[in-house]
Structures are given as C-alpha cells and as structure tokens.
XYZ file of C-alpha atoms in Angstrom:
659
model
C 18.729 30.904 -37.561
C 15.064 30.864 -36.725
C 14.485 27.872 -38.981
C 17.403 26.007 -37.398
C 16.077 26.674 -33.891
C 12.645 25.394 -34.845
C 14.070 22.237 -36.371
C 16.250 21.658 -33.291
C 13.257 22.036 -31.016
C 11.195 19.594 -33.104
C 13.981 16.999 -32.961
C 14.219 17.458 -29.221
C 10.489 16.812 -28.811
C 10.567 13.834 -31.173
C 13.375 12.278 -29.154
C 11.434 12.748 -25.957
C 8.303 11.215 -27.538
C 10.316 8.197 -28.725
C 11.568 7.649 -25.179
C 7.988 7.820 -23.910
C 6.778 5.324 -26.545
C 9.551 2.829 -25.734
C 8.828 3.180 -22.010
C 5.097 2.676 -22.593
C 5.654 -0.429 -24.737
C 7.964 -1.944 -22.128
C 5.503 -1.166 -19.353
C 2.626 -2.670 -21.369
C 4.555 -5.881 -22.053
C 5.496 -6.098 -18.393
C 1.881 -5.657 -17.309
C 0.638 -8.192 -19.859
C 3.231 -10.716 -18.758
C 2.283 -10.125 -15.138
C -1.414 -10.494 -16.008
C -0.740 -13.730 -17.919
C 1.286 -15.010 -15.002
C -1.493 -14.068 -12.603
C -4.086 -15.763 -14.814
C -1.963 -18.892 -15.040
C -1.451 -18.827 -11.315
C -5.195 -18.470 -10.781
C -5.934 -21.557 -12.916
C -3.369 -23.786 -11.252
C -3.462 -22.695 -7.642
C -7.228 -22.641 -7.108
C -8.374 -23.952 -3.758
C -11.368 -26.167 -4.468
C -14.600 -24.780 -3.060
C -18.028 -26.394 -3.219
C -20.313 -23.808 -1.657
C -23.075 -24.699 -4.133
C -25.300 -27.737 -3.602
C -25.225 -28.906 -7.212
C -23.637 -27.926 -10.525
C -24.138 -30.158 -13.584
C -22.331 -31.226 -15.716
C -19.750 -32.056 -13.043
C -16.935 -30.872 -15.329
C -16.308 -30.258 -19.022
C -13.507 -30.378 -21.580
C -11.635 -28.009 -23.878
C -11.384 -28.650 -27.585
C -14.951 -29.543 -28.547
C -16.364 -28.501 -31.916
C -19.247 -26.850 -30.078
C -17.889 -24.099 -27.798
C -21.151 -23.748 -25.853
C -21.843 -25.186 -22.413
C -24.882 -24.729 -20.183
C -24.518 -25.275 -16.449
C -27.443 -26.252 -14.259
C -26.928 -24.676 -10.830
C -29.158 -25.702 -7.931
C -28.891 -24.071 -4.499
C -31.312 -22.335 -2.105
C -32.252 -18.881 -3.468
C -29.410 -18.967 -5.988
C -31.448 -16.856 -8.419
C -30.928 -13.834 -6.137
C -27.212 -13.832 -6.922
C -25.181 -12.573 -9.848
C -22.524 -14.701 -11.476
C -18.898 -13.949 -12.366
C -16.134 -16.007 -13.951
C -12.575 -14.804 -14.410
C -10.796 -17.369 -16.556
C -9.087 -16.709 -19.843
C -11.112 -18.107 -22.742
C -14.320 -18.647 -20.753
C -17.085 -16.068 -20.933
C -20.665 -15.907 -19.721
C -23.126 -15.472 -22.579
C -26.254 -15.364 -20.453
C -27.615 -16.311 -17.049
C -31.176 -17.661 -17.021
C -33.462 -17.693 -14.017
C -35.888 -20.573 -13.659
C -39.407 -20.593 -12.242
C -37.988 -21.964 -9.006
C -35.732 -19.477 -7.173
C -33.340 -22.332 -6.420
C -31.979 -22.691 -9.956
C -29.824 -20.817 -12.418
C -28.815 -21.920 -15.897
C -25.537 -20.371 -17.053
C -24.602 -20.246 -20.745
C -20.836 -20.342 -21.203
C -18.689 -19.859 -24.268
C -15.377 -21.739 -24.232
C -13.061 -20.323 -26.870
C -10.919 -22.494 -29.104
C -7.658 -21.529 -27.398
C -8.887 -22.066 -23.826
C -6.460 -24.065 -21.707
C -7.525 -26.893 -19.416
C -7.645 -25.931 -15.770
C -9.792 -25.069 -12.779
C -11.584 -21.827 -12.072
C -14.069 -20.495 -9.582
C -17.617 -19.553 -10.476
C -18.444 -16.665 -8.150
C -22.019 -16.158 -6.992
C -22.414 -12.634 -5.565
C -25.116 -11.033 -3.482
C -25.085 -7.584 -1.960
C -24.476 -7.598 1.808
C -23.801 -11.345 1.737
C -20.725 -13.494 1.471
C -19.702 -14.700 -1.991
C -20.377 -18.329 -2.782
C -17.728 -20.122 -4.834
C -17.841 -23.262 -6.910
C -14.657 -24.651 -8.437
C -15.268 -25.966 -11.937
C -12.774 -27.883 -14.044
C -12.149 -27.906 -17.776
C -10.197 -31.060 -18.542
C -7.946 -31.859 -21.506
C -9.469 -34.404 -23.872
C -7.861 -37.827 -23.873
C -8.293 -38.356 -27.608
C -9.873 -36.590 -30.590
C -13.541 -37.038 -31.435
C -12.801 -39.158 -34.495
C -11.147 -41.810 -32.314
C -14.380 -42.620 -30.487
C -15.292 -45.590 -32.674
C -18.677 -47.180 -32.111
C -19.976 -50.688 -32.671
C -20.749 -52.009 -36.151
C -21.537 -55.246 -37.999
C -18.120 -56.660 -37.085
C -19.151 -56.672 -33.419
C -21.160 -59.094 -31.323
C -22.736 -57.551 -28.220
C -23.270 -59.257 -24.860
C -26.287 -57.770 -23.043
C -26.131 -57.989 -19.251
C -28.551 -57.147 -16.446
C -25.810 -56.189 -13.952
C -27.730 -56.981 -10.744
C -28.173 -60.569 -11.958
C -24.793 -61.364 -13.544
C -22.119 -61.519 -10.848
C -21.595 -60.121 -7.348
C -17.964 -59.020 -7.455
C -18.136 -56.959 -4.265
C -20.652 -58.045 -1.580
C -19.668 -55.034 0.540
C -21.749 -52.715 -1.668
C -24.899 -54.873 -1.653
C -26.729 -52.639 0.819
C -26.336 -48.856 1.021
C -28.171 -47.473 4.042
C -28.642 -44.007 2.548
C -30.789 -45.387 -0.303
C -34.472 -46.295 -0.220
C -34.239 -49.990 -1.081
C -31.982 -51.603 1.497
C -32.571 -55.325 1.075
C -30.965 -58.178 -0.854
C -33.090 -61.241 -1.562
C -32.064 -63.659 -4.291
C -35.297 -65.593 -3.782
C -37.340 -62.581 -4.869
C -37.161 -62.030 -8.628
C -37.998 -58.338 -8.213
C -35.589 -57.558 -5.375
C -31.936 -56.649 -5.687
C -29.598 -59.631 -5.885
C -26.244 -57.880 -5.583
C -24.623 -58.126 -9.009
C -22.317 -55.206 -9.747
C -19.673 -53.631 -11.972
C -16.828 -55.561 -10.389
C -18.697 -58.752 -11.236
C -18.594 -57.834 -14.931
C -14.944 -56.791 -14.821
C -14.029 -60.008 -13.033
C -15.451 -62.099 -15.872
C -14.260 -60.147 -18.911
C -12.046 -63.060 -19.947
C -15.084 -65.345 -20.034
C -17.047 -62.884 -22.191
C -14.110 -62.292 -24.527
C -13.373 -66.016 -24.848
C -16.986 -66.629 -25.874
C -16.280 -64.344 -28.825
C -18.061 -61.115 -27.851
C -16.477 -57.797 -28.767
C -18.816 -55.415 -26.929
C -20.851 -55.327 -23.720
C -24.124 -53.537 -23.125
C -24.990 -53.460 -19.405
C -28.482 -52.303 -18.504
C -28.377 -48.892 -16.744
C -25.851 -48.486 -13.945
C -26.855 -45.002 -12.765
C -28.406 -44.377 -9.359
C -31.941 -45.744 -9.074
C -33.001 -44.631 -5.609
C -36.484 -46.066 -5.866
C -38.254 -47.796 -2.948
C -38.664 -51.056 -4.879
C -37.751 -52.666 -8.209
C -34.591 -50.583 -8.439
C -32.485 -53.493 -9.699
C -33.293 -52.965 -13.411
C -31.931 -49.419 -13.501
C -34.440 -47.707 -15.807
C -35.943 -45.292 -13.244
C -32.874 -43.094 -12.789
C -32.726 -40.634 -9.920
C -29.338 -39.095 -10.716
C -28.029 -38.872 -14.266
C -24.463 -38.117 -13.151
C -23.915 -40.839 -10.560
C -23.155 -44.566 -10.650
C -25.501 -46.392 -8.286
C -23.305 -47.188 -5.250
C -24.836 -50.668 -5.098
C -23.275 -51.294 -8.501
C -20.009 -49.661 -7.489
C -18.203 -46.385 -8.025
C -17.413 -44.195 -11.001
C -13.814 -45.345 -10.691
C -14.938 -48.972 -11.007
C -17.000 -48.096 -14.091
C -13.968 -46.419 -15.638
C -11.850 -49.448 -14.730
C -14.353 -51.668 -16.569
C -14.132 -49.420 -19.620
C -10.335 -49.335 -19.498
C -10.056 -53.116 -19.081
C -12.370 -53.612 -22.054
C -10.413 -51.145 -24.200
C -7.216 -53.075 -23.527
C -8.961 -56.167 -24.902
C -10.226 -54.286 -27.942
C -13.791 -54.439 -26.616
C -16.406 -51.675 -26.618
C -18.542 -50.505 -23.699
C -22.106 -49.496 -24.604
C -24.026 -47.334 -22.140
C -27.774 -47.777 -21.691
C -29.309 -44.287 -21.453
C -32.838 -42.968 -20.954
C -33.891 -39.620 -22.414
C -37.627 -40.168 -22.047
C -38.081 -40.354 -18.287
C -36.516 -40.417 -14.850
C -37.498 -42.083 -11.585
C -40.116 -40.544 -9.312
C -37.462 -40.161 -6.604
C -35.133 -38.107 -8.788
C -33.675 -35.257 -6.755
C -35.305 -32.545 -8.888
C -38.823 -33.938 -8.367
C -38.865 -32.241 -4.935
C -38.274 -28.836 -6.552
C -38.799 -28.740 -10.312
C -36.920 -25.869 -11.958
C -39.580 -24.890 -14.509
C -43.342 -25.272 -14.724
C -42.843 -27.475 -17.789
C -39.756 -29.487 -16.774
C -41.796 -32.704 -16.961
C -44.916 -33.503 -18.962
C -48.277 -33.149 -17.193
C -46.443 -31.335 -14.415
C -49.481 -29.419 -13.117
C -51.433 -32.653 -12.804
C -48.564 -34.301 -10.957
C -48.101 -31.414 -8.521
C -51.825 -31.334 -7.808
C -52.002 -35.084 -7.200
C -48.523 -35.798 -5.853
C -49.794 -36.723 -2.390
C -52.821 -38.766 -3.432
C -52.837 -42.036 -1.545
C -54.440 -43.892 -4.463
C -51.349 -43.282 -6.593
C -53.203 -41.277 -9.261
C -50.264 -38.974 -9.782
C -49.678 -39.298 -13.493
C -51.277 -39.428 -16.906
C -49.710 -42.350 -18.718
C -48.921 -42.647 -22.411
C -51.272 -44.412 -24.801
C -48.223 -46.268 -26.207
C -49.503 -45.644 -29.769
C -46.031 -45.202 -31.254
C -47.297 -45.099 -34.840
C -48.496 -41.537 -34.203
C -44.897 -40.511 -34.919
C -45.426 -41.467 -38.584
C -49.194 -41.643 -39.064
C -50.319 -38.934 -41.507
C -53.883 -39.299 -40.202
C -53.065 -39.247 -36.475
C -55.101 -36.892 -34.300
C -53.328 -34.275 -32.215
C -54.728 -35.711 -29.004
C -53.306 -39.148 -29.812
C -49.934 -37.638 -30.679
C -49.815 -35.678 -27.437
C -50.931 -38.653 -25.377
C -48.168 -40.777 -26.870
C -45.323 -38.278 -26.462
C -46.354 -36.464 -23.292
C -47.831 -39.329 -21.277
C -45.705 -40.990 -18.609
C -44.283 -44.409 -19.463
C -45.472 -45.715 -16.080
C -46.654 -43.902 -12.948
C -43.242 -44.254 -11.259
C -41.361 -42.671 -14.173
C -42.021 -38.957 -14.764
C -41.959 -38.083 -18.455
C -39.276 -35.514 -19.241
C -40.284 -32.584 -21.439
C -37.595 -32.217 -24.083
C -39.449 -29.253 -25.597
C -38.150 -27.266 -22.637
C -34.817 -25.989 -24.068
C -33.004 -26.347 -20.749
C -34.088 -29.971 -20.358
C -33.022 -30.606 -23.963
C -29.566 -29.135 -23.431
C -29.183 -30.958 -20.116
C -29.894 -34.313 -21.767
C -27.539 -33.772 -24.705
C -24.688 -32.652 -22.454
C -25.239 -35.596 -20.126
C -24.743 -38.044 -22.999
C -21.591 -36.278 -24.174
C -20.260 -36.168 -20.602
C -20.538 -39.942 -20.293
C -18.999 -40.597 -23.727
C -15.995 -38.484 -22.817
C -15.729 -39.610 -19.187
C -16.044 -43.349 -19.770
C -14.537 -43.649 -23.275
C -17.760 -45.225 -24.504
C -18.034 -47.347 -27.628
C -21.734 -46.686 -28.076
C -25.055 -45.674 -26.542
C -28.239 -47.711 -26.395
C -31.168 -45.312 -26.055
C -34.221 -46.702 -24.271
C -37.846 -46.173 -25.466
C -36.654 -44.251 -28.518
C -40.019 -43.217 -30.050
C -41.527 -41.927 -26.799
C -39.740 -38.566 -26.338
C -40.296 -35.601 -28.628
C -39.017 -36.914 -31.956
C -37.605 -33.572 -33.096
C -35.550 -33.440 -29.929
C -34.324 -36.997 -30.511
C -33.112 -35.979 -33.954
C -31.231 -33.081 -32.407
C -29.858 -35.267 -29.588
C -28.467 -37.915 -31.930
C -27.335 -35.277 -34.426
C -25.269 -33.325 -31.921
C -23.605 -36.497 -30.650
C -22.796 -37.772 -34.130
C -21.586 -34.338 -35.218
C -19.087 -34.328 -32.361
C -18.215 -38.039 -32.707
C -18.593 -38.944 -36.416
C -17.502 -42.590 -35.950
C -19.653 -43.241 -32.890
C -22.746 -45.492 -32.735
C -26.185 -45.172 -31.186
C -28.848 -47.871 -31.159
C -32.452 -46.938 -30.447
C -35.210 -49.147 -29.093
C -38.363 -49.131 -31.233
C -40.325 -52.255 -30.364
C -42.244 -52.940 -33.559
C -42.675 -55.807 -35.996
C -43.283 -53.326 -38.820
C -40.164 -52.782 -40.989
C -41.603 -49.480 -42.231
C -41.462 -48.070 -38.708
C -37.950 -49.418 -38.141
C -36.800 -47.851 -41.420
C -38.347 -44.499 -40.467
C -36.021 -44.177 -37.491
C -32.777 -44.874 -39.372
C -30.554 -41.995 -40.408
C -30.937 -41.009 -44.057
C -34.248 -42.765 -44.654
C -36.219 -40.804 -47.301
C -39.208 -40.096 -45.056
C -42.058 -38.270 -46.746
C -42.382 -35.866 -43.834
C -38.713 -34.910 -44.210
C -37.773 -36.288 -40.803
C -34.171 -37.419 -40.323
C -33.522 -39.161 -37.032
C -29.686 -39.038 -37.151
C -29.927 -42.510 -35.568
C -27.496 -45.056 -36.980
C -28.979 -48.263 -35.590
C -32.640 -49.000 -34.867
C -33.387 -52.354 -33.208
C -34.730 -55.079 -35.487
C -37.649 -56.501 -33.524
C -39.318 -57.446 -36.809
C -36.589 -59.934 -37.721
C -36.552 -61.363 -34.196
C -40.266 -62.090 -34.364
C -40.068 -63.744 -37.777
C -37.114 -65.953 -36.829
C -39.120 -67.374 -33.926
C -42.261 -67.733 -36.028
C -40.485 -69.352 -38.960
C -38.745 -71.941 -36.815
C -41.852 -72.715 -34.773
C -44.344 -73.174 -37.619
C -44.895 -76.277 -39.716
C -43.551 -75.985 -43.248
C -46.118 -75.041 -45.871
C -46.321 -72.777 -48.894
C -46.947 -69.666 -46.802
C -45.588 -70.651 -43.389
C -42.402 -71.815 -41.739
C -39.013 -70.796 -43.146
C -40.673 -68.597 -45.756
C -41.425 -66.165 -42.895
C -37.692 -65.709 -42.258
C -36.935 -65.472 -45.972
C -39.545 -62.730 -46.439
C -38.296 -60.889 -43.358
C -34.809 -60.625 -44.843
C -36.316 -59.654 -48.197
C -37.660 -56.547 -46.442
C -34.105 -55.193 -46.267
C -34.891 -53.157 -49.383
C -36.736 -50.801 -47.021
C -33.611 -49.973 -45.008
C -30.924 -47.438 -45.850
C -28.250 -49.609 -44.208
C -29.581 -52.985 -43.029
C -26.131 -53.956 -41.760
C -26.433 -51.211 -39.124
C -29.619 -52.633 -37.584
C -29.243 -54.466 -34.269
C -30.771 -57.948 -34.278
C -31.176 -60.351 -31.375
C -32.834 -63.628 -30.377
C -34.199 -62.052 -27.167
C -33.439 -59.383 -24.589
C -34.164 -58.337 -21.009
C -37.802 -57.469 -21.792
C -38.968 -60.631 -23.552
C -39.024 -64.361 -22.932
C -35.724 -66.136 -23.390
C -35.225 -67.511 -26.899
C -35.038 -71.048 -25.488
C -38.461 -70.478 -23.916
C -39.904 -68.881 -27.058
C -38.812 -71.966 -29.012
C -40.457 -74.258 -26.430
C -37.249 -75.816 -25.157
C -36.131 -77.052 -28.575
C -32.317 -76.909 -28.513
C -31.954 -77.538 -32.250
C -34.314 -74.680 -33.098
C -32.463 -72.458 -30.625
C -29.166 -73.189 -32.363
C -30.745 -72.445 -35.734
C -32.034 -69.107 -34.474
C -28.649 -68.137 -33.044
C -26.590 -69.228 -36.029
C -28.885 -67.439 -38.482
C -28.844 -64.211 -36.491
C -25.054 -64.360 -36.239
C -24.580 -64.673 -40.001
C -27.022 -61.949 -41.062
C -25.956 -58.514 -42.350
C -26.695 -57.032 -38.931
C -25.159 -56.120 -35.580
C -26.028 -59.065 -33.299
C -26.812 -58.824 -29.592
C -27.038 -61.874 -27.330
C -28.487 -61.778 -23.794
C -26.349 -63.197 -20.987
C -27.151 -66.821 -20.189
C -28.340 -67.676 -23.693
C -25.147 -69.697 -23.977
C -26.340 -71.996 -21.168
C -30.013 -72.216 -22.178
C -31.360 -69.924 -19.454
C -35.146 -69.874 -19.594
C -38.368 -68.584 -18.037
C -40.501 -71.718 -18.421
C -41.940 -71.423 -14.910
C -43.548 -68.075 -15.680
C -43.086 -67.159 -19.349
C -42.605 -63.455 -19.925
C -42.065 -62.601 -16.266
C -39.354 -59.930 -16.203
C -37.925 -60.986 -12.871
C -37.543 -64.559 -14.074
C -36.168 -63.549 -17.480
C -33.428 -61.711 -15.592
C -32.325 -64.792 -13.648
C -29.016 -64.888 -11.757
C -26.137 -66.180 -13.863
C -24.945 -69.377 -12.135
C -21.490 -68.979 -10.643
C -21.803 -65.244 -10.220
C -22.221 -65.582 -6.447
C -19.979 -67.291 -3.923
C -21.491 -70.612 -2.960
C -23.391 -71.211 -6.218
C -23.574 -74.965 -6.802
C -23.509 -74.425 -10.566
C -20.808 -72.269 -12.129
C -21.216 -71.480 -15.808
C -17.911 -69.612 -15.851
C -16.064 -72.872 -15.114
C -18.720 -75.320 -16.471
C -18.992 -76.870 -13.003
C -22.445 -78.386 -12.553
C -23.676 -77.596 -16.081
C -25.691 -80.236 -17.934
C -24.301 -81.730 -21.129
C -26.847 -79.726 -23.139
C -25.688 -76.509 -21.488
C -22.031 -77.294 -22.145
C -22.829 -78.145 -25.750
C -24.697 -74.865 -26.298
C -21.885 -72.909 -24.660
C -19.337 -74.598 -26.928
C -21.545 -74.119 -30.002
C -22.065 -70.412 -29.470
C -18.366 -69.948 -28.701
C -17.364 -71.533 -32.022
C -19.832 -69.482 -34.059
C -18.936 -66.205 -32.340
C -15.200 -66.701 -32.603
C -15.463 -67.565 -36.290
C -17.658 -64.516 -36.810
C -15.076 -62.328 -35.087
C -12.657 -62.678 -38.015
C -15.069 -63.203 -40.909
C -15.097 -60.303 -43.358
C -17.811 -62.085 -45.325
C -20.138 -61.841 -42.312
C -18.975 -58.342 -41.352
C -19.383 -56.719 -44.744
C -20.043 -59.360 -47.403
C -22.650 -59.437 -50.121
C -25.792 -61.362 -49.161
C -27.621 -63.826 -51.418
C -30.355 -66.147 -50.192
C -32.542 -68.712 -51.932
C -36.230 -69.199 -51.260
C -36.859 -72.166 -48.931
C -37.679 -75.471 -50.575
C -38.477 -78.803 -48.961
C -37.830 -77.433 -45.466
C -34.366 -76.087 -46.317
C -33.311 -72.430 -46.448
C -29.833 -71.442 -47.676
C -28.107 -68.073 -47.286
C -24.680 -66.994 -48.576
C -22.405 -64.189 -47.392
C -19.605 -63.391 -49.866
C -16.523 -61.184 -49.587
C -13.555 -61.542 -51.933
C -12.266 -65.119 -51.538
C -14.385 -65.944 -48.475
C -17.893 -67.367 -48.777
C -19.956 -68.337 -45.739
C -22.878 -70.686 -46.320
C -25.692 -70.923 -43.746
C -28.152 -73.793 -44.140
C -31.297 -74.250 -42.073
C -32.711 -77.753 -42.391
C -36.036 -78.588 -40.745
C -36.191 -82.184 -41.983
C -36.142 -84.840 -39.278
C -34.793 -87.484 -41.645
C -31.639 -87.355 -43.830
C -32.199 -85.057 -46.791
C -30.195 -84.823 -50.010
C -29.732 -81.164 -50.942
C -29.270 -80.409 -54.644
C -26.342 -77.960 -54.840
C -26.696 -77.261 -58.568
C -29.472 -74.800 -57.678
C -26.792 -72.546 -56.170
C -24.487 -72.606 -59.208
C -24.492 -68.813 -59.533
C -22.437 -68.584 -56.322
C -19.548 -70.292 -58.113
C -18.524 -72.782 -55.439
C -18.323 -76.003 -57.475
C -15.052 -77.790 -56.872
C -14.051 -75.565 -53.956
C -13.209 -76.899 -50.520
C -15.564 -75.892 -47.730
C -15.280 -76.485 -43.993
C -17.967 -76.933 -41.351
C -17.036 -74.377 -38.668
C -18.550 -76.509 -35.879
C -17.279 -80.005 -36.750
C -14.249 -78.922 -38.843
C -15.322 -81.516 -41.443
C -14.053 -80.514 -44.885
C -15.366 -81.542 -48.308
C -15.539 -80.285 -51.885
C -18.663 -78.512 -53.110
C -20.155 -80.621 -55.883
C -23.670 -81.488 -57.036
C -25.286 -82.478 -53.737
C -24.775 -83.054 -50.039
C -26.700 -85.115 -47.545
C -28.031 -83.268 -44.519
C -28.082 -86.030 -41.928
C -29.841 -84.175 -39.116
C -32.297 -81.401 -38.529
C -30.491 -78.185 -37.639
C -28.213 -75.517 -38.997
C -24.971 -75.961 -40.897
C -22.396 -73.192 -41.284
C -19.766 -73.730 -43.966
C -16.870 -71.560 -45.059
C -14.381 -71.463 -47.899
C -11.834 -69.904 -45.541
C -9.541 -72.785 -44.717
C -7.686 -71.296 -41.754
C-alpha cells in the first residue's frame, strides 16, 4: 500500500509539472510572437527624426558580404552622449570618440538575416532629452555580381559637365553657394552645363557609338572660384545643386542602363576642397596631412596655409627613395586649395571606402575613375580597390597615373609581379605612355629611329602589362591639349590617331568635342580653353553640333568618321578580344591586325603623301590571301592579294566581316 501511495503521488506531481511546462511553452511562444510583432512594428512605423546635424553614410543596405558599417556622426557635443540601437540584426560593436567633441564614429554589425527597414539611433545624455536619428537599411536592387564594369568592348565618352549642355538654366546660380556667377566668356567661371544636359543628349552620344560616359565630378564644389571642374569637393555625399539633384543623377544612370550604357563616376580619394564642411571642425588631429601647419596658418593673408606635394610619384616604386621624398609626395597637398586627406587615419580610410560603395549601390554605377591615383597612401589605395572589387567582382576601376613610363603603369595594375610585393587591386591604369607615343610618332618625320617606329615600340611594351587590354587609352583628356591641337591642326593625323587608338587592345576614352575638332590653338594647354563649351549645348548657340547646324565640312566629316569607326567597333569581337599582330613600320607604313575566329581587322597607317603600293605578301602569315575585305569607312570591297595601292596619306581600316 505504501508503495502504491508513493507511486500515485509521483504521478500526480508529474502531471502537474507537465501542465506547467505546456503553459510555460505557450506563454513563451506568445511573448516571442508579441516581441517579433513589436519589432516589426518598430521597423515599419518609425516616425522619421533628424535631431542630429549629420550622419554619413546617409543610408546603407542589407545583404553585403561585409557585415560591418561605420557611421560618422557630427553634432555639437555629441561625444557626451551614449548610443543605443534597438533593431533586430543590428548591433553596436564599438563607439569611438574623436579629438573633437562634436564627432562620434559608431561601428555597427549588420547580421546576414537582417531585414531592410528604418530604425532610430538614440543618443542619450543624463538629465537631457534624447536625440534621435532615423537611419534606413535598404534592400539591394541586384546582387553584387550584376554590377558589371567597363572593359575593352566599351568606348567611353569623357565630359566636363559644366561645358557640355545646359539642360536646366534654373539651377545655374544657387545663392547659398560661394560662387554665384555664370559667365560663358570667362573660361574659368561656371558656364551652366548640368546633368539634365547630358541626359537630354544621350541619343547623340549613343548614336556616335559610345557605350559608356565618364562625367568629371558632379559632387558639391562650394569653392569661391574655379568650382566648375568639380575636383575640389566639399561634400562627398551631395550632388552639386548647380549640376542638378540626386534624383536627376539617378535618372541619368537609369536612362543609360536602358540603353545598355555604363555610367562611370569620377571620384577623388586624395583630397577635398578647402571649403569642405569638416575643415571648420576637423574630427581628429590627423584627419588631413600637415594638419597642425594648416591650423596654425589657416588665417594667413598671404595664403601660406599648406605644404604642397613634391609630385615625385616615382617614390612609390623607387627602391632608393629617401623617406623625406616619400613623405613629401604622399602627405603634401596637391594644391593649396585642396587639403590632402590622411588615409592612414583608420576612420578616414573607412569613410572613403564606404563612400565609394554608397555611390556604386545608389547610382548603379558601371565603373569608377579615381583621380590622382599615386598621390594617396598606396597601401590604403590597395585596400580601397580591394574592398570594392571583393564586393563587386565584375566591376571596373580606372586610376590616373600620369606617366610616360610603362614600368610605372604596370606597377599599378592588379596582379603585376612587383618586387616589393605590392598588389594594387586596380584593374585599369591609364595609358599616358601610349598617348604620348601616338602623338610623337605621327608628328615626327620618318627615319630609322623616329616616326611610326615610336608607336610600334610603344605597343611592343605590352609585354610589361599583366592585361594590356584593361588599360585605358585616349587621344587627350580634360587636363591636356586637345588632340587636334597636339597634332597642329592636321586632320589626317588626327584621324590616324583616333583610328589607331580605337583598334588597339585597350579600353578607349574620347573627350567630348573631339568629334568636331575642338581645339585650344589660342592658348595651348590652357585648362579653361581645353574645356570649351560644346556648341549647341546652350539655347541661342549659332552652331549646334548635335544637329550639325553651322558645322564646317571638316567638322561634319570628322563627326561622320568617328561615328563609323565607333559603331563598327561596338560589334567587333576582333577589336574587343582578338589576338594582336603588328609589323614593324617600313616606308612610312605601319600595319596592325586584330584577329578573332573568322573576323580579322586590319589597321593601316600610311604617312606617304603620294600613292604607295603596299606589298601584301609580307603579311602572308595572317592567312588573308583570296579573302574579301571591306573598308569600314568607304564600304569599298576587294580581295586580298599580293598588293594594294594606298592612294592617300591617312589610315585605312579593313575587315573580313562582310555584314
């Protein structure tokens, strides 16, 4: 009986415990569901608050490979507050105080399963009202792999936006900015070109045969003078209102995407403008290079506020370079109006990387052109490019290294076997060396060691490059005399330069107006004149290159010529990815072949003023004898045999592709 009673009592207690367990589980599920519902409600029913002066980046996205995000927060005495975030999947790793009490840097971790939505960042201070800032995590519009950059199949149209077309005269003057004037008679004043002007003429650019556009910087340049060029940025997260709005920039990108075109953004990691908002209150003592000197001399009337760079860019590679020369190159300011950013400061480094990613994601970019590439800290630049390419493996970045030395160009290309072990992670250096030799070779008299042999030897240097087809080549750009000026007004030589560049194993870039022989003869090399207004871009222009109204016959001919070459190039796999074979110049003639499967493109440069019979048997190894070839300019077709007569000086482009 005793045993039975004990067993009965145990069963009674077990039953009671089971009831308690079931009740607890139900209660827990109910609470969790209520908490999830509350969390979801919090993320969707947030009332936007902007109690904080500035938080950058302006927003972010879920679904990145890198879950880390660092927010720059700027507000009076913000460092005296603590920070809280209550949003599922977002946690604060660390809050950093700066040297200035008006900054905080907040390290966030965004977990893989975080949902897009808005949440409040709460800034607390005892005996003071909470400050709130509503931050948004957006859903990504497409995966990282779908951000496809430019390559050798593209042809890039470089534009100085202020000088191309004034699509919206209402934004010409913005009273809140320092430079408030428009004067088209002053080559260094603003002229009024804008984003809408580019969008308005996309059909013209596409019809010419271009597949990508690189506008010079469009971010706010609130400088007192010379702000038109865009390279002294005063806000890295804002489109200059004189160029338009962010929405107009996104409309440009969207319109280009619908045409299959790529938008390349011109960015500057090396410096900002002297009027940048943070120059009034720098967050750290080492936010910019030579900061102590600047702060000591900031109010000097003689303008001695900076220590400028020595511009000795070879110190990046020179095994004998002195430390003082290296520091002067990297830490010196580019010019006195452009403070040199210190990328060795980890917060500046992270800020710059995130800014680039923000613009790629926001504007659906098809590439970045990075200004003054060898001037910043080179280890940072490797990290910058590496983090971008890690997130966007099919993206493209081109870096400006202005040198005629192929060894220096090769050093900056990703994968180059540099003896110091440096890997830049940069896909596309700029090929200034080829540009220089094309001009020299076409300008010089033919001799054993001069003339076309210069161009031939320049291309022979491709053995130094990991991927020569990824280099960006160009006849000129916004910083050098127009190609027509460099070639002393010789139209035939200009055509030869353009046709050669457009058939090379390279990514070609052409500056706006080249198609109508724009020049700077009146003041060669003058930047303001190089960046002349494109005729027809302003209401009332007597000449309109968009419609050909008022153009000379030479201008119309060049426009037509470039259009034919570009549009053939657009569909030519031989030019995009073909094998390259060239033959050493003889008798003033230089011949280059691009070969891919059943398509062969033949480029001939002929510098003879009188008819010249070219012996084709020398090129027998190409295997063209008996095949039909077509001149892509004249459409004249003939069969490749033993010789052809070159009637005129100039370039000839032939193809075996018959349609």
